[in-house]
Amino acid sequence: MKNILRTLLLTGAALATNSVFATDLVCDVYPKGGAGNSTNGTSHCFAIDFSFGNSTSGKFYLENISKPINQVIWQGDASCSGGTSCSITVRAYSRESASALILYKDGTYETTNTAYMEYETGH
């Protein structure tokens, strides 16, 4: 019984430690005309303006990086070739999403959360 409890406690501690030090994928959406946006820097970014345009720019990027990165493999709508950030075009009234597979220099890897961007205009 002691061994079972000890194993459960160690497993729980390992899982908690892993989530505390996890790298976060967040985003920014840049509306035209400098309109306000309070959701930048989160995993679900939203922007609105009245430019009547079809698209604006946005960026997915990694935060809380805890150890040296060897390579980043972007997935989803972020089709960049590496680096810790990925700039994209955000189409009006669509949802862009991305995640990243991070390969660390110590041989470990991590898959990030999925982040989402949305943009609306005056159309």
XYZ file of C-alpha atoms in Angstrom:
123
model
C 0.000 0.000 0.000
C 2.846 2.380 0.849
C 4.451 1.736 -2.526
C 1.221 2.436 -4.383
C 0.705 5.736 -2.558
C 4.316 6.717 -3.123
C 4.041 5.950 -6.845
C 0.828 7.963 -7.130
C 2.367 10.933 -5.321
C 5.491 10.874 -7.481
C 3.430 10.617 -10.655
C 1.219 13.516 -9.568
C 4.244 15.632 -8.699
C 5.833 14.891 -12.072
C 2.653 15.870 -13.922
C 2.280 19.068 -11.912
C 5.913 20.005 -12.520
C 5.541 19.408 -16.246
C 2.500 21.694 -16.524
C 4.078 24.456 -14.430
C 7.068 24.676 -16.746
C 5.182 24.183 -20.021
C 5.876 26.573 -22.862
C 2.779 28.563 -23.842
C 1.685 29.354 -27.385
C -0.026 32.749 -27.501
C -0.981 35.180 -30.248
C -1.439 38.803 -31.253
C -3.838 40.184 -33.894
C -3.049 43.642 -35.282
C -6.240 45.402 -36.429
C -5.929 48.121 -39.044
C -6.079 51.687 -37.838
C -4.730 50.829 -34.392
C -8.108 49.769 -33.018
C -8.007 48.457 -29.472
C -7.418 44.814 -28.690
C -7.391 43.495 -25.152
C -6.952 39.808 -25.985
C -3.395 39.919 -27.356
C -0.924 37.783 -25.442
C -3.496 35.051 -24.775
C -4.211 31.762 -26.531
C -7.425 33.133 -28.108
C -6.880 36.495 -29.796
C -9.661 38.577 -31.276
C -9.609 41.950 -33.031
C -12.226 44.109 -34.700
C -11.967 47.271 -36.755
C -14.110 49.098 -39.297
C -11.628 49.218 -42.173
C -13.883 47.102 -44.420
C -10.795 45.109 -45.370
C -10.472 41.403 -45.988
C -7.513 40.633 -43.737
C -4.979 41.902 -41.231
C -1.727 40.599 -39.788
C -1.172 38.438 -36.735
C 1.527 36.511 -34.957
C 1.733 33.262 -32.995
C 4.655 33.099 -30.547
C 6.071 31.054 -27.687
C 6.201 32.310 -24.082
C 7.671 30.883 -20.872
C 10.411 28.980 -22.667
C 12.267 27.119 -19.918
C 15.215 25.564 -21.765
C 17.218 25.936 -24.986
C 15.312 25.072 -28.160
C 16.825 23.108 -31.019
C 13.894 23.395 -33.443
C 10.246 24.487 -33.608
C 7.884 22.717 -36.000
C 4.776 24.841 -36.567
C 1.463 23.106 -37.206
C -1.963 24.249 -38.365
C -2.384 27.607 -40.099
C 1.095 28.714 -39.018
C 3.264 27.479 -41.870
C 6.587 28.979 -40.831
C 9.917 27.220 -41.100
C 11.037 27.475 -37.484
C 11.808 30.160 -34.942
C 9.858 31.013 -31.814
C 7.291 33.180 -33.613
C 5.259 32.891 -36.802
C 3.597 35.833 -38.565
C 0.489 35.112 -40.630
C -2.334 36.809 -42.516
C -5.598 36.652 -40.576
C -8.606 36.541 -42.890
C -11.738 38.416 -41.849
C -14.469 36.242 -40.343
C -12.337 33.122 -40.209
C -10.532 31.331 -37.412
C -6.797 30.693 -37.678
C -5.232 28.135 -35.348
C -1.757 26.824 -34.645
C 0.256 24.642 -32.328
C 3.949 23.869 -32.222
C 6.145 20.858 -31.639
C 9.239 22.044 -29.759
C 12.411 19.969 -29.946
C 14.744 20.919 -27.099
C 18.533 20.720 -27.183
C 18.528 18.210 -24.311
C 16.690 15.673 -26.512
C 13.220 16.184 -25.017
C 10.197 17.558 -26.841
C 6.899 19.241 -26.090
C 3.685 19.900 -27.985
C 2.142 23.241 -27.081
C -1.461 24.178 -26.550
C -3.434 25.286 -29.613
C -3.867 29.047 -30.003
C -6.616 30.722 -32.053
C -6.947 34.072 -33.865
C -10.104 35.749 -35.097
C -10.618 39.047 -36.900
C -13.775 40.947 -37.791
C -14.194 44.063 -39.879
C -17.043 46.331 -40.908
C -18.189 44.188 -43.840
